Short mmCIF file of C-alpha atoms in Angstrom, two decimals:
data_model
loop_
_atom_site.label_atom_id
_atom_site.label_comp_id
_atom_site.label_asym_id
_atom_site.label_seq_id
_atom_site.Cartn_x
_atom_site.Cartn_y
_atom_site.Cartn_z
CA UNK B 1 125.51 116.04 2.03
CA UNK B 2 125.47 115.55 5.85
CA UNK B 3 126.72 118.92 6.70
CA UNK B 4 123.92 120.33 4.58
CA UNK B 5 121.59 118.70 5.96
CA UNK B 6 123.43 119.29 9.97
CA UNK B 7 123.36 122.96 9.11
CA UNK B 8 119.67 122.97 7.98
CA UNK B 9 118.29 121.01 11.01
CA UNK B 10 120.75 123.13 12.67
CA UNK B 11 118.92 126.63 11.22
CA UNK B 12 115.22 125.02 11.96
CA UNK B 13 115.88 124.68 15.48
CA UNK B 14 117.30 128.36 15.68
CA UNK B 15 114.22 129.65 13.71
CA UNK B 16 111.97 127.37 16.13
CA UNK B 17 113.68 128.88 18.97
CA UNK B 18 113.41 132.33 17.88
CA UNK B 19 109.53 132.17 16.88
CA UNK B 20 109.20 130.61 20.50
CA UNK B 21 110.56 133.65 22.16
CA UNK B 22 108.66 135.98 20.05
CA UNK B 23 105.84 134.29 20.98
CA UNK B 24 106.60 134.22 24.83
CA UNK B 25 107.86 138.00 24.51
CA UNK B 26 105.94 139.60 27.91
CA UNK B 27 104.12 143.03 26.89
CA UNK B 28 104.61 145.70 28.68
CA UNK B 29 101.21 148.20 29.89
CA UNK B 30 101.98 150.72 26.43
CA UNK B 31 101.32 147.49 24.12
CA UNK B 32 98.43 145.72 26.50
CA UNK B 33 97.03 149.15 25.97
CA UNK B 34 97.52 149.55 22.11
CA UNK B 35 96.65 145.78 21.82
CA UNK B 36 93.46 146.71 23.87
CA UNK B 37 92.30 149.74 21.60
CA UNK B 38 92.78 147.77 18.70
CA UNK B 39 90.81 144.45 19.29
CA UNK B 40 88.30 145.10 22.38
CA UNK B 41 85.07 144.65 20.74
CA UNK B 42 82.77 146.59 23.33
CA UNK B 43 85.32 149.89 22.72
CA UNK B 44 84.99 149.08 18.97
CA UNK B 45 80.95 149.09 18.37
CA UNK B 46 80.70 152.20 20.72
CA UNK B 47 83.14 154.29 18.79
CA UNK B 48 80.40 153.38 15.87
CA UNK B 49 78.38 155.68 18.06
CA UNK B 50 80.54 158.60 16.74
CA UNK B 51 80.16 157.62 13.70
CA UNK B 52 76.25 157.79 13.66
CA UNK B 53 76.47 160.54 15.44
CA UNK B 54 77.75 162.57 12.19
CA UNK B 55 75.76 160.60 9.60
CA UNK B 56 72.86 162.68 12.10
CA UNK B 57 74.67 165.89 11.17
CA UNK B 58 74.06 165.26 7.31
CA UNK B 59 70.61 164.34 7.98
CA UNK B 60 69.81 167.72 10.00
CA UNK B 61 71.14 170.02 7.62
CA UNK B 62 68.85 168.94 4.74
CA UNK B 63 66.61 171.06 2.98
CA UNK B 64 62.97 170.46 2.36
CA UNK B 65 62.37 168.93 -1.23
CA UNK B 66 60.33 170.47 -3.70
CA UNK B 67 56.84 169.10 -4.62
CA UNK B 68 55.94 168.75 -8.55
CA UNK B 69 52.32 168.25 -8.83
CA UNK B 70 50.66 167.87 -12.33
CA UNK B 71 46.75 168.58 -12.57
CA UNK B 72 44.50 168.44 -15.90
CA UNK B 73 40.87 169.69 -15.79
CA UNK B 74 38.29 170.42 -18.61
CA UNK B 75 37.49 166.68 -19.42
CA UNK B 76 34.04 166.15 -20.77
CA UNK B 77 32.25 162.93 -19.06
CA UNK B 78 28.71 163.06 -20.41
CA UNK B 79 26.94 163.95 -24.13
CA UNK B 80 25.65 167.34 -23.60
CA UNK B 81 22.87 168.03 -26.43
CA UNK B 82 24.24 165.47 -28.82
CA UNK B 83 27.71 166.66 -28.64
CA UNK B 84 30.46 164.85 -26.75
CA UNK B 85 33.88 166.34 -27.37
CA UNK B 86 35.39 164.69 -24.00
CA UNK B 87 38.88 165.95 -24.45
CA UNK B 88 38.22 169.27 -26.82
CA UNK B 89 38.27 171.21 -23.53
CA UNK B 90 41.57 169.32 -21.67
CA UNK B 91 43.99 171.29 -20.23
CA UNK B 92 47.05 170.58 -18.14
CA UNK B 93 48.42 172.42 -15.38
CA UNK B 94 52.21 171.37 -13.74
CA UNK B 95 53.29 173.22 -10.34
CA UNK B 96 56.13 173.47 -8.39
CA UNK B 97 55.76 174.40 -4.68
CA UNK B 98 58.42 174.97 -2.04
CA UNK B 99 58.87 175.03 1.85
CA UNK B 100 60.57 177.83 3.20
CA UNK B 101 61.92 177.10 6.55
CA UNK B 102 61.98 180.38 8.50
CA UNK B 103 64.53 181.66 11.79
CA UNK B 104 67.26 179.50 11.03
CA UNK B 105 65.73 176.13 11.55
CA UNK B 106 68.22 173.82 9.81
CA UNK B 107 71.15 175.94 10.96
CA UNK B 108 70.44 174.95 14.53
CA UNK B 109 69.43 171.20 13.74
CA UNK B 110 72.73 171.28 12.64
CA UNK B 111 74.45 172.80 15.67
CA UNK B 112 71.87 170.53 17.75
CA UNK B 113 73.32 167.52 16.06
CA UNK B 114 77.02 168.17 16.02
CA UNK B 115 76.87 168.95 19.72
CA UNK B 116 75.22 165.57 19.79
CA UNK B 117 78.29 164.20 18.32
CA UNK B 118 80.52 165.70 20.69
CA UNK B 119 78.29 164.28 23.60
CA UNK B 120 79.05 161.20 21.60
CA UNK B 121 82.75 161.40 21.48
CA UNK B 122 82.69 162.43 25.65
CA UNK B 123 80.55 159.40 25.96
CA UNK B 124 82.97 157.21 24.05
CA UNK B 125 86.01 158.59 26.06
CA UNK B 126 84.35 157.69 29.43
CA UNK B 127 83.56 154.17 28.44
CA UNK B 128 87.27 154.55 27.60
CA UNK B 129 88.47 155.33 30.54
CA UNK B 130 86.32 152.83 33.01
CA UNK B 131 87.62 149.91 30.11
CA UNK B 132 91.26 151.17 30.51
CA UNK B 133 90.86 151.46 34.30
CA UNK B 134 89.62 147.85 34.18
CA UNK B 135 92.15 146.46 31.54
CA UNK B 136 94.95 148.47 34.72
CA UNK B 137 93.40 146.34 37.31
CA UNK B 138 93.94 143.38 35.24
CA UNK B 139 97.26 144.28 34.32
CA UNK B 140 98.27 144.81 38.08
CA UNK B 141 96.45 141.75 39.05
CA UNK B 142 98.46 139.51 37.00
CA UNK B 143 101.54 141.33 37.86
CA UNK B 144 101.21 140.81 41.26
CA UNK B 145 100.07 137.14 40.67
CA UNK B 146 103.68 136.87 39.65
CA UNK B 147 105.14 138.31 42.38
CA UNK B 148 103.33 136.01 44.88
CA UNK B 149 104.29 133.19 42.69
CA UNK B 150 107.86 134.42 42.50
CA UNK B 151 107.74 134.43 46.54
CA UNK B 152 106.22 131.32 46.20
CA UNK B 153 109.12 130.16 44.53
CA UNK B 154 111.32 131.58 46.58
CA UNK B 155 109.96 130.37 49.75
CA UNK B 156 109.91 126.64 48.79
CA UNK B 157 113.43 127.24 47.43
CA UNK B 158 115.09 128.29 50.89
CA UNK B 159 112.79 125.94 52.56
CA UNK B 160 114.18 122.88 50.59
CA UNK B 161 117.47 124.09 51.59
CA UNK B 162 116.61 124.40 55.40
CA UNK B 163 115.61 120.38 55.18
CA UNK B 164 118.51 119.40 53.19
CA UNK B 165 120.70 120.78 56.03
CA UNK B 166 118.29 119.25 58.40
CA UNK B 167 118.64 115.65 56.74
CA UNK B 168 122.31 116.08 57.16
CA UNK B 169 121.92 116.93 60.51
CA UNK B 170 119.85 114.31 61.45
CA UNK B 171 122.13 111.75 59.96
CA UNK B 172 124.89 113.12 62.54
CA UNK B 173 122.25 112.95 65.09
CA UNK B 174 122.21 116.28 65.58
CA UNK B 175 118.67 116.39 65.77
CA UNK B 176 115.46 114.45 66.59
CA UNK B 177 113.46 112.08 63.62
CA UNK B 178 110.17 113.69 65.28
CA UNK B 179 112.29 117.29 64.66
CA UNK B 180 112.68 116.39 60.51
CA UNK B 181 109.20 115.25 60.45
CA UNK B 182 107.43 118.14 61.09
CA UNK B 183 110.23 120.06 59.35
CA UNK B 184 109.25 118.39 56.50
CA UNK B 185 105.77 118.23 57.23
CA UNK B 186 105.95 121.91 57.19
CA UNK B 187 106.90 122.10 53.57
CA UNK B 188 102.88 121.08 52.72
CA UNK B 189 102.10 124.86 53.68
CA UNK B 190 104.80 126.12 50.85
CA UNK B 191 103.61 123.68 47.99
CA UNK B 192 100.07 125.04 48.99
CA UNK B 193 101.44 128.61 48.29
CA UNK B 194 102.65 127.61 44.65
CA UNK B 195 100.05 126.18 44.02
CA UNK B 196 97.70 129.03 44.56
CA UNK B 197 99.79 131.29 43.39
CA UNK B 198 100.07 129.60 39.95
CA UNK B 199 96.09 129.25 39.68
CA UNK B 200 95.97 133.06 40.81
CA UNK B 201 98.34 134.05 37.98
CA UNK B 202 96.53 131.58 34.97
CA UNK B 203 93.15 133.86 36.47
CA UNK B 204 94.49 136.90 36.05
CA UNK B 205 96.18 136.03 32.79
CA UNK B 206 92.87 134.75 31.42
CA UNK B 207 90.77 137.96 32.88
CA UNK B 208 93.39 140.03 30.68
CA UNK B 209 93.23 137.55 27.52
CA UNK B 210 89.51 138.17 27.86
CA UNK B 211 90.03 142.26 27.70
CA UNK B 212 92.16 142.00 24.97
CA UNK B 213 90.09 139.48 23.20
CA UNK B 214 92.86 137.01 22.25
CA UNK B 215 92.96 134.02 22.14
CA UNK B 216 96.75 133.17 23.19
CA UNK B 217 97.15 130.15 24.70
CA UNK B 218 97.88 131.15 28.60
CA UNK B 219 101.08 129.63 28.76
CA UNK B 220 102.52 131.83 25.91
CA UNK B 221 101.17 134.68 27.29
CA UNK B 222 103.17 137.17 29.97
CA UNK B 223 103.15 140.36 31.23
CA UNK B 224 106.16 142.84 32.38
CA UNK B 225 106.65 145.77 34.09
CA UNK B 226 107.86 147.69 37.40
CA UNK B 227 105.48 146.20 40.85
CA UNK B 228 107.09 149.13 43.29
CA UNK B 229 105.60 152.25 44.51
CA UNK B 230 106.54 155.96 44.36
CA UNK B 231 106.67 158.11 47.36
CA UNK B 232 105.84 160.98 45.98
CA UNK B 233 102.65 162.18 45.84
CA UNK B 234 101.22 165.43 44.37
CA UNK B 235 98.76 167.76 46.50
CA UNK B 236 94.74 166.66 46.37
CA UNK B 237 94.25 169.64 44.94
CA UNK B 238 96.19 169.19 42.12
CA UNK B 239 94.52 166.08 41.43
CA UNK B 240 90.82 167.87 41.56
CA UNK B 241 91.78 170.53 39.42
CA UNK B 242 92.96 168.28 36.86
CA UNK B 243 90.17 165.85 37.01
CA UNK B 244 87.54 168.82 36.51
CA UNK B 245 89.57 169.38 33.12
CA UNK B 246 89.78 165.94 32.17
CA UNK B 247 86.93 163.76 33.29
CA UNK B 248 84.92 162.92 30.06
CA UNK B 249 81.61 162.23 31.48
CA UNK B 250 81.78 165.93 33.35
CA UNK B 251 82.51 167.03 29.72
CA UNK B 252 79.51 165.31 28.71
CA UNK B 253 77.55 167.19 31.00
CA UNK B 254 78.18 170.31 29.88
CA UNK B 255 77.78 169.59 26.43
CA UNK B 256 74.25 168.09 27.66
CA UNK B 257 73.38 171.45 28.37
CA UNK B 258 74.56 173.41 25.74
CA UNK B 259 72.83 171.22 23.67
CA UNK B 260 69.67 171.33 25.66
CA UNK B 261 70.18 175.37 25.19
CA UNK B 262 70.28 175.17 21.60
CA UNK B 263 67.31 172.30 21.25
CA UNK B 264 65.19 175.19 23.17
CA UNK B 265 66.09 177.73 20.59
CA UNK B 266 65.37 175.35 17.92
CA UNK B 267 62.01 174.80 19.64
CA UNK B 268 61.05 178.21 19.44
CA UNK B 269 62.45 178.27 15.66
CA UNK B 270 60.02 175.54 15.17
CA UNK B 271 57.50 177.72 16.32
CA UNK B 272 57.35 179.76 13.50
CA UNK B 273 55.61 179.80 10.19
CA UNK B 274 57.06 178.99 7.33
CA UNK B 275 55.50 179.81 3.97
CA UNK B 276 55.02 177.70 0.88
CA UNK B 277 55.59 179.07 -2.32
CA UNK B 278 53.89 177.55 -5.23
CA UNK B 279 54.07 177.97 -9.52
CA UNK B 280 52.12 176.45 -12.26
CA UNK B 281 52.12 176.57 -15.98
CA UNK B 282 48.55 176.02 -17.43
CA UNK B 283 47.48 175.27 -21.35
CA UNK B 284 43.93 176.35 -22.47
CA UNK B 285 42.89 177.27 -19.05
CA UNK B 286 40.93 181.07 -20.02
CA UNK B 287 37.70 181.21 -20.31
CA UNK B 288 37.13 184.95 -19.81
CA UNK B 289 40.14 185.43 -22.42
CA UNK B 290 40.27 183.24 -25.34
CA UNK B 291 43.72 184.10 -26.55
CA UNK B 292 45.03 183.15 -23.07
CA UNK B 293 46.25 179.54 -24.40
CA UNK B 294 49.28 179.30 -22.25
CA UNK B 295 49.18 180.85 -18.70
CA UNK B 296 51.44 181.04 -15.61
CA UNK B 297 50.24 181.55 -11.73
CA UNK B 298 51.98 181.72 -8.73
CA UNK B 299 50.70 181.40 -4.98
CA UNK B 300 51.94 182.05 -1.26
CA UNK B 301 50.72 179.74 1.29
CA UNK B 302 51.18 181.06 5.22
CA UNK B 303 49.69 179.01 8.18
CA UNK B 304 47.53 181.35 10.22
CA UNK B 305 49.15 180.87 14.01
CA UNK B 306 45.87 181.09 15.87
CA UNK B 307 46.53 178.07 18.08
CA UNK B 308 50.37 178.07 19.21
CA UNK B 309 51.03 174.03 18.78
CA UNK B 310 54.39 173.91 20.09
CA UNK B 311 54.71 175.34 23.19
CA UNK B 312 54.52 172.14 24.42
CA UNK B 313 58.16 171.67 22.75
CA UNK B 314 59.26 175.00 24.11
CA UNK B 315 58.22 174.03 27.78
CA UNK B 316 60.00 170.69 27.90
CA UNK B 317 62.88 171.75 26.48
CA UNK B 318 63.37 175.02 29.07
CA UNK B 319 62.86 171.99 31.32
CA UNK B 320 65.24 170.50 30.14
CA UNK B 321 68.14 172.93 30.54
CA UNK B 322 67.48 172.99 34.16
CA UNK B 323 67.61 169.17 34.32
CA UNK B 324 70.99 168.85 32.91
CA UNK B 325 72.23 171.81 34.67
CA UNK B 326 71.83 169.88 37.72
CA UNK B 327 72.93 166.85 36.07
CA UNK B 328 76.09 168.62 35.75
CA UNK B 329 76.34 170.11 39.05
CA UNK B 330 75.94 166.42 40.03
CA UNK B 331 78.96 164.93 37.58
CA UNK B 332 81.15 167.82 39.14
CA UNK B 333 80.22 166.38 42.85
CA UNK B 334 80.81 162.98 41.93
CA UNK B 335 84.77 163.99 40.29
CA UNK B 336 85.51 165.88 43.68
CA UNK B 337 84.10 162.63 45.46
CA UNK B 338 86.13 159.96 43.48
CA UNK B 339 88.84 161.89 43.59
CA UNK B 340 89.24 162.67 47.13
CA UNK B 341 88.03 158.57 48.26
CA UNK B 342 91.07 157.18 45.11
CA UNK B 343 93.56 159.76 46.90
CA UNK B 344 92.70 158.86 50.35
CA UNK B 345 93.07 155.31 49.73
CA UNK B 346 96.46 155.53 47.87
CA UNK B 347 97.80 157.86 50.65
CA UNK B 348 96.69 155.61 53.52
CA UNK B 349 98.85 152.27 51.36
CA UNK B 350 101.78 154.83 51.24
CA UNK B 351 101.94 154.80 54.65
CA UNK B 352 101.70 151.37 55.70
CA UNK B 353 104.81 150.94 52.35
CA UNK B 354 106.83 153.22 53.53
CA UNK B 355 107.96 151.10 56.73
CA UNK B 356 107.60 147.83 54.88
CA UNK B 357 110.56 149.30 52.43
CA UNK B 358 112.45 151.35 55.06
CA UNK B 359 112.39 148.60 57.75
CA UNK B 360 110.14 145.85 58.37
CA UNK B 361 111.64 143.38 55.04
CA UNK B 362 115.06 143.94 55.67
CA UNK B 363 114.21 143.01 59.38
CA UNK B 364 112.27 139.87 58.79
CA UNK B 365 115.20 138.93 56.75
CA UNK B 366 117.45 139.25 59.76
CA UNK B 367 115.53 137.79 61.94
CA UNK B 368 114.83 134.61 60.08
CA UNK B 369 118.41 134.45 59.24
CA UNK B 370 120.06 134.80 62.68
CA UNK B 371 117.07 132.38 63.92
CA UNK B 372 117.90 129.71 61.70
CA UNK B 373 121.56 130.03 62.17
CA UNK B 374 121.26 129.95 65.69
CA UNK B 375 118.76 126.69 65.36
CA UNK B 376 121.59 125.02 63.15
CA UNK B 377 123.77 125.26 66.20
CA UNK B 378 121.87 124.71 69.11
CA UNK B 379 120.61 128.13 70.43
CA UNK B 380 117.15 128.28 69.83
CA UNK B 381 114.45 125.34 69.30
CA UNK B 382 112.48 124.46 65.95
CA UNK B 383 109.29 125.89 67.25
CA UNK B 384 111.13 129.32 67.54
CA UNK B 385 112.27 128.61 64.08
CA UNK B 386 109.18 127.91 62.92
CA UNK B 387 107.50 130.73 64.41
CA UNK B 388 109.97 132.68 62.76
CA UNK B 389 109.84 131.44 59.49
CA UNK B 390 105.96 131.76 59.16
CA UNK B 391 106.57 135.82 60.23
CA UNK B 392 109.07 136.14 57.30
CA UNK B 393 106.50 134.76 54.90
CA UNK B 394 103.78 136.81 56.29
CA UNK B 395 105.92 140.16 56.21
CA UNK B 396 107.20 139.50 52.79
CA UNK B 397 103.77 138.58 51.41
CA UNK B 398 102.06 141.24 52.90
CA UNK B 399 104.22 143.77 51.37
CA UNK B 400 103.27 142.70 48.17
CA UNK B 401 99.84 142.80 48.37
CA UNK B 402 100.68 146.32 50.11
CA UNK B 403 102.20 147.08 46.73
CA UNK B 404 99.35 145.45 44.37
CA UNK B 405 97.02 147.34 46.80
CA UNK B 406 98.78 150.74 46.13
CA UNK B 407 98.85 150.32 42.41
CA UNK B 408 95.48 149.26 41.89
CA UNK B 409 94.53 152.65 44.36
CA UNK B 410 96.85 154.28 41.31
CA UNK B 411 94.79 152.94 39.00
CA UNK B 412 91.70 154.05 40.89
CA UNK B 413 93.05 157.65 41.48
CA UNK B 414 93.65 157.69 36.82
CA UNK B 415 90.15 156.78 36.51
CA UNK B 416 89.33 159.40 39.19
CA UNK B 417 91.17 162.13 37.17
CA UNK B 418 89.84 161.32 33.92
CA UNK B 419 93.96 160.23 32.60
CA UNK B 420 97.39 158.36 33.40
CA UNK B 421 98.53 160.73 35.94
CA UNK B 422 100.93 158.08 37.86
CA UNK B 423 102.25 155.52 35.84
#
């Protein structure tokens, strides 16, 4: 009885532990992102737009409906002469009339429509891409929150060691009680950084919660993936010619005007007349004939164009071609532009990397190193120390805002392009 009950607490606390590190399981940027396209609820009531957008298409594409009119005539109202026979001379006449639309009017409020959806769909994609580009900026941010805190970390780490040497050198009386003090004094400025650096990574945490719209509790919540940068870098051009492929809201532009082109064509359609044909049945309608008991009759109805009442409609929407083509030429300005500022500003943070990596960390290393070792035995004084020590932390954290810096530009140069075109 006790070992079954060992082995079940036993299993519980393996199944607790398990569900904990499920829960605790960092995401990488491929399941922020799929988390993000399933749950954000901005992305998910404008992709309704699309949606709408088609229901339109239905709408367009319907034809007129008949009319059914039924008329009766004939009734007597008054005694004529003695006689009144009110409904002796009755008769009823049902019609049918139709609306012929002429010059292809519901085939191109059907075209007008569907590129209405795809403007639509390029619409959606854009708000897409400036969500994704902020959900990336997020992402990075809390990244390189933990990297600063990891520093942080780090820092305080080495730092405690440097005083616990320090204690044991000032019980030898190797150095001076006013030396500790402001050794240890000096440890205030690294619990500051930890600090920070915690509230900076619970911010960016709850800035990505907020994206995702989840409501994880922040401390169950984490993030992975690579903070470095790559060195390689394609040409600008390269860049430009794939943004003016990709960039949604340039593709929305164009389809602005080739739907502007067809709503002027469909203007001029609905300049047209369009005749209404008309039938009727009629029972005891003859007079001139009196064996005409049951008759049929047909009519044409054609509006007479004297007065032209939609060229209006035609004007504005010639106007309106010209208007988006500049609208476009304007989109394709602004791709060139964001691409060339996004590559500009990711080129300049590859230079300012490059000697971080190649040099200046491995050097502040050194230096603090050989400074402190030196200090432990006499060759150089705590102020040099602490001079030195305050360079390390400024090199080292510097480079990592060099490398948040340089993947945020990243992220800037996607949204630039229109897609992920550096991971």
């Amino acid at each position: 009885m006790f070992k079954f009950h060992y082995f079940s607490l036993t299993a519980w606390l393996l199944l607790a532990a398990a569900l904990s590190a499920s829960a605790q399981q960092a995401l990488t940027w491929e399941q922020v992102r799929m988390r993000f396209e399933q749950n954000n609820p901005k992305l998910l009531a404008d992709k309704l737009n699309i949606e709408e957008s088609k229901a339109q298409e239905i709408t367009a594409f319907l034809r007129p409906n008949p009319t059914f009119t039924l008329s009766a005539d004939g009734t007597q109202i008054a005694p004529e002469k003695g006689v009144w026979r009110p409904f002796a001379g009755t008769f009823e006449s049902p019609s049918v009339s139709y609306l012929h639309e002429r010059r292809h009017k519901r085939e191109l409020r059907l075209e007008s429509a569907k590129k209405g959806t795809l403007i639509a769909e390029s619409s959606h994609a854009d708000l897409e891409r400036t969500l994704l580009f902020n959900l990336r900026s997020a992402f990075v941010s809390t990244l390189q929150a933990k990297a600063v805190l990891q520093l942080a970390k780090d820092n305080l780490v080495y730092y405690d060691h440097v005083l616990e040497i320090s204690r044991t050198r000032f019980d030898a009386g190797d150095i001076a009680q006013i030396d500790l003090d402001r050794l240890e004094l000096q440890r205030v400025q690294y619990e500051s950084d930890l600090q920070a650096a915690e509230e900076n990574l619970e911010t960016a945490k709850i800035q990505l919660l907020t994206l995702l719209n989840e409501r994880t509790p922040i401390d169950q919540f984490d993030v992975t993936g690579p903070f470095d940068f790559s060195d390689q870098l394609m040409p600008r051009d390269e860049f430009r010619k794939l943004a003016l492929d990709t960039r949604p809201d340039l593709k929305a532009a164009v389809e602005a005007v080739d739907k502007a082109q067809t709503d002027h064509k469909l203007a001029i359609a609905n300049g047209s007349t369009d005749p209404t044909f008309s039938a009727w049945y009629t029972h005891n309608s003859s007079t001139n004939n009196p064996f005409a008991i049951n008759t049929v009759g047909v009519n044409i109805s054609i509006p007479l164009r004297i007065f032209d009442r939609n060229q209006g409609e035609k004007l504005r929407t010639q106007l309106d071609i010209t208007r988006n083509e500049r609208l476009r030429d304007a989109a394709e300005a602004m791709v060139l532009s964001d691409v060339d500022s996004s590559y500009a500003t990711l080129e300049s943070d590859l230079i300012l990397l490059r000697p971080y990596k190649a040099k200046y960390l491995q050097q502040s290393v050194r230096v603090r190193d050989t400074i402190f070792f030196s200090y432990q035995h006499g060759g150089a004084s705590l102020l040099d120390f602490l001079n030195v020590q305050a360079e390390y932390r400024t090199v080292q954290l510097a480079y990592v805002n060099l490398v948040g810096s340089y993947l945020s530009a990243a992220s800037q140069l996607n949204l630039a392009v229109g897609r992920e075109v550096i991971p």
